Amino acid sequence: MLAHKGTQALTTFRLELRAYLDSDCDMMYANWASDPEVTKYLTWNTHTDIQATRAVVAEWTQTYASPTVYHWGITLKSELIGDIAVVRWSEDHEWCELGYCLCRRYWGKGIMTEALSAVIRYLFDEIGFHRVQLRHDNLNMASGRVMQKAGLRYEGAMKEACRRKDGTWADIILYGLINE
Ligand SMILES: CC(C)(COP(=O)(O)OP(=O)(O)OC[C@H]1O[C@@H](n2cnc3c(N)ncnc32)[C@H](O)[C@@H]1OP(=O)(O)O)[C@@H](O)C(=O)NCCC(=O)NCCS
């Protein structure tokens, strides 16, 4: 059985992962929400106005009352630079799926691998999930590489399972890891 504890703060070598605060809107908007390169393969659209960021942050901060919400802001020396969250999960089957994104200035420094590894350890060791999984667009090689570096294994490809923002079809690549 899962022992839900919600979005506890997590510390890694370089990063602090913590719940969002209402005051995070400016940094989130500037660092990734307004950047079309970051949102290119994400399900949500680039924010063109900070009001959109304010609305989602206000929604997220409300959700922390629930112990089943796992949604962290990634901070480096107090700057909010990214996001990592459980985007769906099964209580009965004890699996969860994660999603993430990072400010473009910090790409390629191993930051998301570090964040993902810490989150997976927390979800396995503290919450008791049996399995974690992630998916990525077949063109989003950097994301697949993060999954590999965090120890997940390739499990297959769903052919043309997602329509990209530009109208073309993406194969969706699935990675998973069992808590053993
Ligand atoms: C995907 C993302 C989170 C990666 O974060 P990151 O902190 O830069 O990741 P890391 O530095 O830990 O690792 C990135 C790896 O991808 C590799 N990489 C980067 N671009 C690549 C490309 N075009 N093709 C192949 N590999 C690539 C890097 O070389 C690195 O691997 P290495 O350490 O073996 O050299 C970041 O690029 C991002 O926020 N992208 C936009 C949002 C997004 O796509 N989220 C995921 C949706 S599934």
PDB file of C-alpha atoms and ligand atoms in Angstrom:
ATOM      1  CA  MET A   1       0.000   0.000   0.000  1.00  0.00           C
ATOM      2  CA  LEU A   2       1.223   3.497  -0.787  1.00  0.00           C
ATOM      3  CA  ALA A   3       2.155   5.772   2.129  1.00  0.00           C
ATOM      4  CA  HIS A   4       1.370   9.186   0.655  1.00  0.00           C
ATOM      5  CA  LYS A   5       3.377  12.091   2.046  1.00  0.00           C
ATOM      6  CA  GLY A   6       2.905  14.733  -0.647  1.00  0.00           C
ATOM      7  CA  THR A   7       5.446  17.247  -1.918  1.00  0.00           C
ATOM      8  CA  GLN A   8       8.151  17.132   0.758  1.00  0.00           C
ATOM      9  CA  ALA A   9      11.258  19.229   0.118  1.00  0.00           C
ATOM     10  CA  LEU A  10      14.129  17.219  -1.379  1.00  0.00           C
ATOM     11  CA  THR A  11      17.786  18.212  -1.431  1.00  0.00           C
ATOM     12  CA  THR A  12      20.357  16.977  -3.932  1.00  0.00           C
ATOM     13  CA  PHE A  13      24.027  17.852  -4.400  1.00  0.00           C
ATOM     14  CA  ARG A  14      23.176  21.086  -6.267  1.00  0.00           C
ATOM     15  CA  LEU A  15      19.406  21.487  -6.038  1.00  0.00           C
ATOM     16  CA  GLU A  16      16.546  22.136  -3.701  1.00  0.00           C
ATOM     17  CA  LEU A  17      13.193  20.725  -4.840  1.00  0.00           C
ATOM     18  CA  ARG A  18      10.228  22.269  -3.074  1.00  0.00           C
ATOM     19  CA  ALA A  19       6.527  23.054  -3.324  1.00  0.00           C
ATOM     20  CA  TYR A  20       5.546  26.093  -5.401  1.00  0.00           C
ATOM     21  CA  LEU A  21       4.880  29.420  -3.705  1.00  0.00           C
ATOM     22  CA  ASP A  22       2.526  32.120  -4.996  1.00  0.00           C
ATOM     23  CA  SER A  23       5.602  34.340  -5.356  1.00  0.00           C
ATOM     24  CA  ASP A  24       7.151  31.969  -7.951  1.00  0.00           C
ATOM     25  CA  CYS A  25       5.171  33.324 -10.926  1.00  0.00           C
ATOM     26  CA  ASP A  26       7.744  35.833 -12.181  1.00  0.00           C
ATOM     27  CA  MET A  27      10.615  33.320 -12.175  1.00  0.00           C
ATOM     28  CA  MET A  28       8.528  30.569 -13.735  1.00  0.00           C
ATOM     29  CA  TYR A  29       7.283  32.865 -16.495  1.00  0.00           C
ATOM     30  CA  ALA A  30      10.745  34.276 -17.261  1.00  0.00           C
ATOM     31  CA  ASN A  31      12.661  31.003 -16.953  1.00  0.00           C
ATOM     32  CA  TRP A  32      10.530  28.546 -18.887  1.00  0.00           C
ATOM     33  CA  ALA A  33       6.781  29.123 -19.218  1.00  0.00           C
ATOM     34  CA  SER A  34       7.232  31.876 -21.819  1.00  0.00           C
ATOM     35  CA  ASP A  35       9.886  29.976 -23.830  1.00  0.00           C
ATOM     36  CA  PRO A  36       8.515  28.142 -26.905  1.00  0.00           C
ATOM     37  CA  GLU A  37      11.670  26.003 -27.077  1.00  0.00           C
ATOM     38  CA  VAL A  38      10.862  24.576 -23.635  1.00  0.00           C
ATOM     39  CA  THR A  39       7.178  23.963 -24.378  1.00  0.00           C
ATOM     40  CA  LYS A  40       7.774  22.560 -27.881  1.00  0.00           C
ATOM     41  CA  TYR A  41       7.103  18.939 -26.837  1.00  0.00           C
ATOM     42  CA  LEU A  42       4.930  19.671 -23.802  1.00  0.00           C
ATOM     43  CA  THR A  43       1.160  19.271 -23.621  1.00  0.00           C
ATOM     44  CA  TRP A  44       0.558  22.898 -22.614  1.00  0.00           C
ATOM     45  CA  ASN A  45       1.021  26.035 -24.680  1.00  0.00           C
ATOM     46  CA  THR A  46       3.705  28.670 -24.135  1.00  0.00           C
ATOM     47  CA  HIS A  47       2.484  31.416 -21.839  1.00  0.00           C
ATOM     48  CA  THR A  48       2.312  34.723 -23.686  1.00  0.00           C
ATOM     49  CA  ASP A  49       1.190  36.659 -20.637  1.00  0.00           C
ATOM     50  CA  ILE A  50       2.201  36.341 -16.994  1.00  0.00           C
ATOM     51  CA  GLN A  51      -1.483  36.088 -16.043  1.00  0.00           C
ATOM     52  CA  ALA A  52      -1.457  32.559 -17.460  1.00  0.00           C
ATOM     53  CA  THR A  53       1.451  31.656 -15.163  1.00  0.00           C
ATOM     54  CA  ARG A  54      -0.252  33.291 -12.180  1.00  0.00           C
ATOM     55  CA  ALA A  55      -3.379  31.237 -12.833  1.00  0.00           C
ATOM     56  CA  VAL A  56      -1.583  27.872 -12.922  1.00  0.00           C
ATOM     57  CA  VAL A  57       0.616  28.632  -9.906  1.00  0.00           C
ATOM     58  CA  ALA A  58      -2.466  29.688  -7.908  1.00  0.00           C
ATOM     59  CA  GLU A  59      -4.130  26.399  -8.909  1.00  0.00           C
ATOM     60  CA  TRP A  60      -1.054  24.348  -7.954  1.00  0.00           C
ATOM     61  CA  THR A  61      -0.517  25.950  -4.559  1.00  0.00           C
ATOM     62  CA  GLN A  62      -4.142  25.061  -3.694  1.00  0.00           C
ATOM     63  CA  THR A  63      -3.508  21.392  -4.453  1.00  0.00           C
ATOM     64  CA  TYR A  64      -0.806  20.906  -1.804  1.00  0.00           C
ATOM     65  CA  ALA A  65      -3.461  20.306   0.837  1.00  0.00           C
ATOM     66  CA  SER A  66      -3.699  16.825  -0.720  1.00  0.00           C
ATOM     67  CA  PRO A  67      -1.024  14.306   0.332  1.00  0.00           C
ATOM     68  CA  THR A  68      -1.268  12.625  -3.090  1.00  0.00           C
ATOM     69  CA  VAL A  69       0.147  15.669  -4.932  1.00  0.00           C
ATOM     70  CA  TYR A  70       3.805  15.365  -5.966  1.00  0.00           C
ATOM     71  CA  HIS A  71       4.804  18.581  -7.723  1.00  0.00           C
ATOM     72  CA  TRP A  72       8.101  20.325  -7.145  1.00  0.00           C
ATOM     73  CA  GLY A  73       9.718  23.532  -8.294  1.00  0.00           C
ATOM     74  CA  ILE A  74      13.417  22.922  -8.929  1.00  0.00           C
ATOM     75  CA  THR A  75      15.644  25.609  -7.432  1.00  0.00           C
ATOM     76  CA  LEU A  76      19.352  26.278  -7.803  1.00  0.00           C
ATOM     77  CA  LYS A  77      20.798  28.789  -5.328  1.00  0.00           C
ATOM     78  CA  SER A  78      17.234  30.021  -4.667  1.00  0.00           C
ATOM     79  CA  GLU A  79      16.454  30.607  -8.368  1.00  0.00           C
ATOM     80  CA  LEU A  80      13.426  28.669  -9.612  1.00  0.00           C
ATOM     81  CA  ILE A  81      14.679  26.968 -12.781  1.00  0.00           C
ATOM     82  CA  GLY A  82      12.378  24.055 -13.481  1.00  0.00           C
ATOM     83  CA  ASP A  83       9.517  21.760 -12.696  1.00  0.00           C
ATOM     84  CA  ILE A  84       9.084  18.056 -11.965  1.00  0.00           C
ATOM     85  CA  ALA A  85       5.828  16.332 -11.054  1.00  0.00           C
ATOM     86  CA  VAL A  86       3.829  13.139 -10.905  1.00  0.00           C
ATOM     87  CA  VAL A  87       1.382  13.695 -13.747  1.00  0.00           C
ATOM     88  CA  ARG A  88      -0.675  10.512 -13.252  1.00  0.00           C
ATOM     89  CA  TRP A  89      -0.617   7.519 -10.991  1.00  0.00           C
ATOM     90  CA  SER A  90      -2.478   4.369 -10.026  1.00  0.00           C
ATOM     91  CA  GLU A  91      -3.260   3.762  -6.377  1.00  0.00           C
ATOM     92  CA  ASP A  92      -4.227   0.142  -7.026  1.00  0.00           C
ATOM     93  CA  HIS A  93      -1.243  -0.749  -9.188  1.00  0.00           C
ATOM     94  CA  GLU A  94       1.249   1.472  -7.378  1.00  0.00           C
ATOM     95  CA  TRP A  95       2.798   3.090 -10.437  1.00  0.00           C
ATOM     96  CA  CYS A  96       3.231   6.729 -11.303  1.00  0.00           C
ATOM     97  CA  GLU A  97       4.265   8.764 -14.326  1.00  0.00           C
ATOM     98  CA  LEU A  98       6.495  11.814 -14.142  1.00  0.00           C
ATOM     99  CA  GLY A  99       6.936  14.901 -16.298  1.00  0.00           C
ATOM    100  CA  TYR A 100       9.521  17.686 -16.172  1.00  0.00           C
ATOM    101  CA  CYS A 101      10.904  20.819 -17.807  1.00  0.00           C
ATOM    102  CA  LEU A 102      13.840  23.128 -17.250  1.00  0.00           C
ATOM    103  CA  CYS A 103      14.897  26.698 -18.040  1.00  0.00           C
ATOM    104  CA  ARG A 104      16.875  26.618 -21.306  1.00  0.00           C
ATOM    105  CA  ARG A 105      19.921  28.407 -19.818  1.00  0.00           C
ATOM    106  CA  TYR A 106      20.513  25.355 -17.615  1.00  0.00           C
ATOM    107  CA  TRP A 107      20.166  22.591 -20.201  1.00  0.00           C
ATOM    108  CA  GLY A 108      22.999  20.108 -20.627  1.00  0.00           C
ATOM    109  CA  LYS A 109      24.427  20.352 -17.093  1.00  0.00           C
ATOM    110  CA  GLY A 110      22.906  17.160 -15.691  1.00  0.00           C
ATOM    111  CA  ILE A 111      20.335  19.079 -13.679  1.00  0.00           C
ATOM    112  CA  MET A 112      17.219  17.145 -14.676  1.00  0.00           C
ATOM    113  CA  THR A 113      19.002  13.824 -14.251  1.00  0.00           C
ATOM    114  CA  GLU A 114      19.887  14.912 -10.710  1.00  0.00           C
ATOM    115  CA  ALA A 115      16.315  16.049  -9.967  1.00  0.00           C
ATOM    116  CA  LEU A 116      14.688  12.973 -11.522  1.00  0.00           C
ATOM    117  CA  SER A 117      16.962  10.583  -9.628  1.00  0.00           C
ATOM    118  CA  ALA A 118      16.086  12.243  -6.301  1.00  0.00           C
ATOM    119  CA  VAL A 119      12.351  12.213  -7.047  1.00  0.00           C
ATOM    120  CA  ILE A 120      12.401   8.542  -8.040  1.00  0.00           C
ATOM    121  CA  ARG A 121      14.243   7.618  -4.814  1.00  0.00           C
ATOM    122  CA  TYR A 122      11.630   9.515  -2.802  1.00  0.00           C
ATOM    123  CA  LEU A 123       8.711   7.892  -4.634  1.00  0.00           C
ATOM    124  CA  PHE A 124      10.190   4.403  -4.208  1.00  0.00           C
ATOM    125  CA  ASP A 125      11.664   4.623  -0.709  1.00  0.00           C
ATOM    126  CA  GLU A 126       9.245   6.971   1.055  1.00  0.00           C
ATOM    127  CA  ILE A 127       5.936   6.511  -0.766  1.00  0.00           C
ATOM    128  CA  GLY A 128       6.326   2.890  -1.805  1.00  0.00           C
ATOM    129  CA  PHE A 129       5.576   3.056  -5.528  1.00  0.00           C
ATOM    130  CA  HIS A 130       6.355  -0.206  -7.312  1.00  0.00           C
ATOM    131  CA  ARG A 131       6.982   1.382 -10.701  1.00  0.00           C
ATOM    132  CA  VAL A 132       7.736   4.774 -12.230  1.00  0.00           C
ATOM    133  CA  GLN A 133       7.419   5.595 -15.905  1.00  0.00           C
ATOM    134  CA  LEU A 134       8.051   8.494 -18.255  1.00  0.00           C
ATOM    135  CA  ARG A 135       7.286   9.119 -21.913  1.00  0.00           C
ATOM    136  CA  HIS A 136       8.776  11.364 -24.530  1.00  0.00           C
ATOM    137  CA  ASP A 137       8.253  12.465 -28.128  1.00  0.00           C
ATOM    138  CA  ASN A 138      10.603  10.451 -30.349  1.00  0.00           C
ATOM    139  CA  LEU A 139      12.273  13.689 -31.489  1.00  0.00           C
ATOM    140  CA  ASN A 140      12.942  14.802 -27.922  1.00  0.00           C
ATOM    141  CA  MET A 141      16.215  12.916 -27.566  1.00  0.00           C
ATOM    142  CA  ALA A 142      17.475  14.956 -24.602  1.00  0.00           C
ATOM    143  CA  SER A 143      14.509  13.829 -22.533  1.00  0.00           C
ATOM    144  CA  GLY A 144      15.089  10.182 -23.452  1.00  0.00           C
ATOM    145  CA  ARG A 145      18.719  10.563 -22.464  1.00  0.00           C
ATOM    146  CA  VAL A 146      17.705  11.930 -19.036  1.00  0.00           C
ATOM    147  CA  MET A 147      15.517   8.847 -18.545  1.00  0.00           C
ATOM    148  CA  GLN A 148      18.390   6.534 -19.444  1.00  0.00           C
ATOM    149  CA  LYS A 149      20.848   8.355 -17.194  1.00  0.00           C
ATOM    150  CA  ALA A 150      18.389   8.130 -14.284  1.00  0.00           C
ATOM    151  CA  GLY A 151      18.316   4.355 -14.724  1.00  0.00           C
ATOM    152  CA  LEU A 152      15.015   3.850 -16.533  1.00  0.00           C
ATOM    153  CA  ARG A 153      14.760   1.236 -19.255  1.00  0.00           C
ATOM    154  CA  TYR A 154      13.301   1.564 -22.748  1.00  0.00           C
ATOM    155  CA  GLU A 155       9.993  -0.320 -22.907  1.00  0.00           C
ATOM    156  CA  GLY A 156       8.701   0.514 -26.362  1.00  0.00           C
ATOM    157  CA  ALA A 157       7.213   3.002 -28.765  1.00  0.00           C
ATOM    158  CA  MET A 158       3.574   3.876 -29.364  1.00  0.00           C
ATOM    159  CA  LYS A 159       3.390   4.655 -33.056  1.00  0.00           C
ATOM    160  CA  GLU A 160       1.982   8.084 -33.902  1.00  0.00           C
ATOM    161  CA  ALA A 161       0.252   8.308 -30.519  1.00  0.00           C
ATOM    162  CA  CYS A 162       0.452  12.086 -30.273  1.00  0.00           C
ATOM    163  CA  ARG A 163      -0.147  15.013 -32.626  1.00  0.00           C
ATOM    164  CA  ARG A 164       2.556  17.638 -32.211  1.00  0.00           C
ATOM    165  CA  LYS A 165       1.825  21.360 -32.050  1.00  0.00           C
ATOM    166  CA  ASP A 166       2.982  21.655 -35.675  1.00  0.00           C
ATOM    167  CA  GLY A 167       0.419  19.045 -36.764  1.00  0.00           C
ATOM    168  CA  THR A 168       2.887  16.206 -37.415  1.00  0.00           C
ATOM    169  CA  TRP A 169       2.585  12.848 -35.644  1.00  0.00           C
ATOM    170  CA  ALA A 170       4.956  11.776 -32.882  1.00  0.00           C
ATOM    171  CA  ASP A 171       5.813   8.280 -31.766  1.00  0.00           C
ATOM    172  CA  ILE A 172       5.694   8.217 -27.984  1.00  0.00           C
ATOM    173  CA  ILE A 173       8.599   6.424 -26.331  1.00  0.00           C
ATOM    174  CA  LEU A 174       7.995   4.747 -22.981  1.00  0.00           C
ATOM    175  CA  TYR A 175      10.598   4.239 -20.262  1.00  0.00           C
ATOM    176  CA  GLY A 176      10.021   2.471 -16.936  1.00  0.00           C
ATOM    177  CA  LEU A 177      11.768   1.433 -13.759  1.00  0.00           C
ATOM    178  CA  ILE A 178      10.706  -1.168 -11.203  1.00  0.00           C
ATOM    179  CA  ASN A 179      11.430  -0.711  -7.521  1.00  0.00           C
ATOM    180  CA  GLU A 180      13.387  -3.851  -6.737  1.00  0.00           C
TER     181      GLU A 180
HETATM  182  C1  LIG B   1      14.601  17.441 -21.419  1.00  0.00           C
HETATM  183  C2  LIG B   1      15.255  18.363 -20.399  1.00  0.00           C
HETATM  184  C3  LIG B   1      14.428  18.357 -19.118  1.00  0.00           C
HETATM  185  C4  LIG B   1      16.666  17.859 -20.096  1.00  0.00           C
HETATM  186  O1  LIG B   1      17.193  18.541 -18.968  1.00  0.00           O
HETATM  187  P1  LIG B   1      18.796  18.680 -18.768  1.00  0.00           P
HETATM  188  O2  LIG B   1      19.040  19.104 -17.362  1.00  0.00           O
HETATM  189  O3  LIG B   1      19.363  19.492 -19.859  1.00  0.00           O
HETATM  190  O4  LIG B   1      19.236  17.152 -18.930  1.00  0.00           O
HETATM  191  P2  LIG B   1      20.660  16.535 -18.575  1.00  0.00           P
HETATM  192  O5  LIG B   1      21.717  17.595 -18.703  1.00  0.00           O
HETATM  193  O6  LIG B   1      20.526  15.805 -17.280  1.00  0.00           O
HETATM  194  O7  LIG B   1      20.826  15.463 -19.745  1.00  0.00           O
HETATM  195  C5  LIG B   1      20.564  15.797 -21.100  1.00  0.00           C
HETATM  196  C6  LIG B   1      21.206  14.754 -21.992  1.00  0.00           C
HETATM  197  O8  LIG B   1      20.634  14.832 -23.285  1.00  0.00           O
HETATM  198  C7  LIG B   1      21.681  14.996 -24.234  1.00  0.00           C
HETATM  199  N1  LIG B   1      21.129  15.737 -25.349  1.00  0.00           N
HETATM  200  C8  LIG B   1      20.797  17.038 -25.398  1.00  0.00           C
HETATM  201  N2  LIG B   1      20.298  17.335 -26.622  1.00  0.00           N
HETATM  202  C9  LIG B   1      20.295  16.175 -27.321  1.00  0.00           C
HETATM  203  C10 LIG B   1      19.906  15.822 -28.637  1.00  0.00           C
HETATM  204  N3  LIG B   1      19.380  16.731 -29.466  1.00  0.00           N
HETATM  205  N4  LIG B   1      20.054  14.541 -29.036  1.00  0.00           N
HETATM  206  C11 LIG B   1      20.572  13.611 -28.201  1.00  0.00           C
HETATM  207  N5  LIG B   1      20.956  13.884 -26.935  1.00  0.00           N
HETATM  208  C12 LIG B   1      20.809  15.145 -26.514  1.00  0.00           C
HETATM  209  C13 LIG B   1      22.769  15.700 -23.478  1.00  0.00           C
HETATM  210  O9  LIG B   1      24.018  15.551 -24.137  1.00  0.00           O
HETATM  211  C14 LIG B   1      22.705  14.959 -22.153  1.00  0.00           C
HETATM  212  O10 LIG B   1      23.270  13.668 -22.246  1.00  0.00           O
HETATM  213  P3  LIG B   1      24.796  13.343 -21.773  1.00  0.00           P
HETATM  214  O11 LIG B   1      24.881  13.735 -20.327  1.00  0.00           O
HETATM  215  O12 LIG B   1      24.931  11.881 -22.006  1.00  0.00           O
HETATM  216  O13 LIG B   1      25.699  14.187 -22.636  1.00  0.00           O
HETATM  217  C15 LIG B   1      15.361  19.833 -20.929  1.00  0.00           C
HETATM  218  O14 LIG B   1      16.020  19.797 -22.155  1.00  0.00           O
HETATM  219  C16 LIG B   1      14.000  20.478 -21.102  1.00  0.00           C
HETATM  220  O15 LIG B   1      13.476  21.094 -20.178  1.00  0.00           O
HETATM  221  N6  LIG B   1      13.427  20.383 -22.324  1.00  0.00           N
HETATM  222  C17 LIG B   1      12.151  21.022 -22.602  1.00  0.00           C
HETATM  223  C18 LIG B   1      11.002  20.382 -21.841  1.00  0.00           C
HETATM  224  C19 LIG B   1      10.875  18.911 -22.159  1.00  0.00           C
HETATM  225  O16 LIG B   1      11.092  18.489 -23.276  1.00  0.00           O
HETATM  226  N7  LIG B   1      10.508  18.119 -21.123  1.00  0.00           N
HETATM  227  C20 LIG B   1      10.374  16.683 -21.267  1.00  0.00           C
HETATM  228  C21 LIG B   1       9.124  16.274 -21.922  1.00  0.00           C
HETATM  229  S1  LIG B   1       9.063  14.498 -22.110  1.00  0.00           S
END
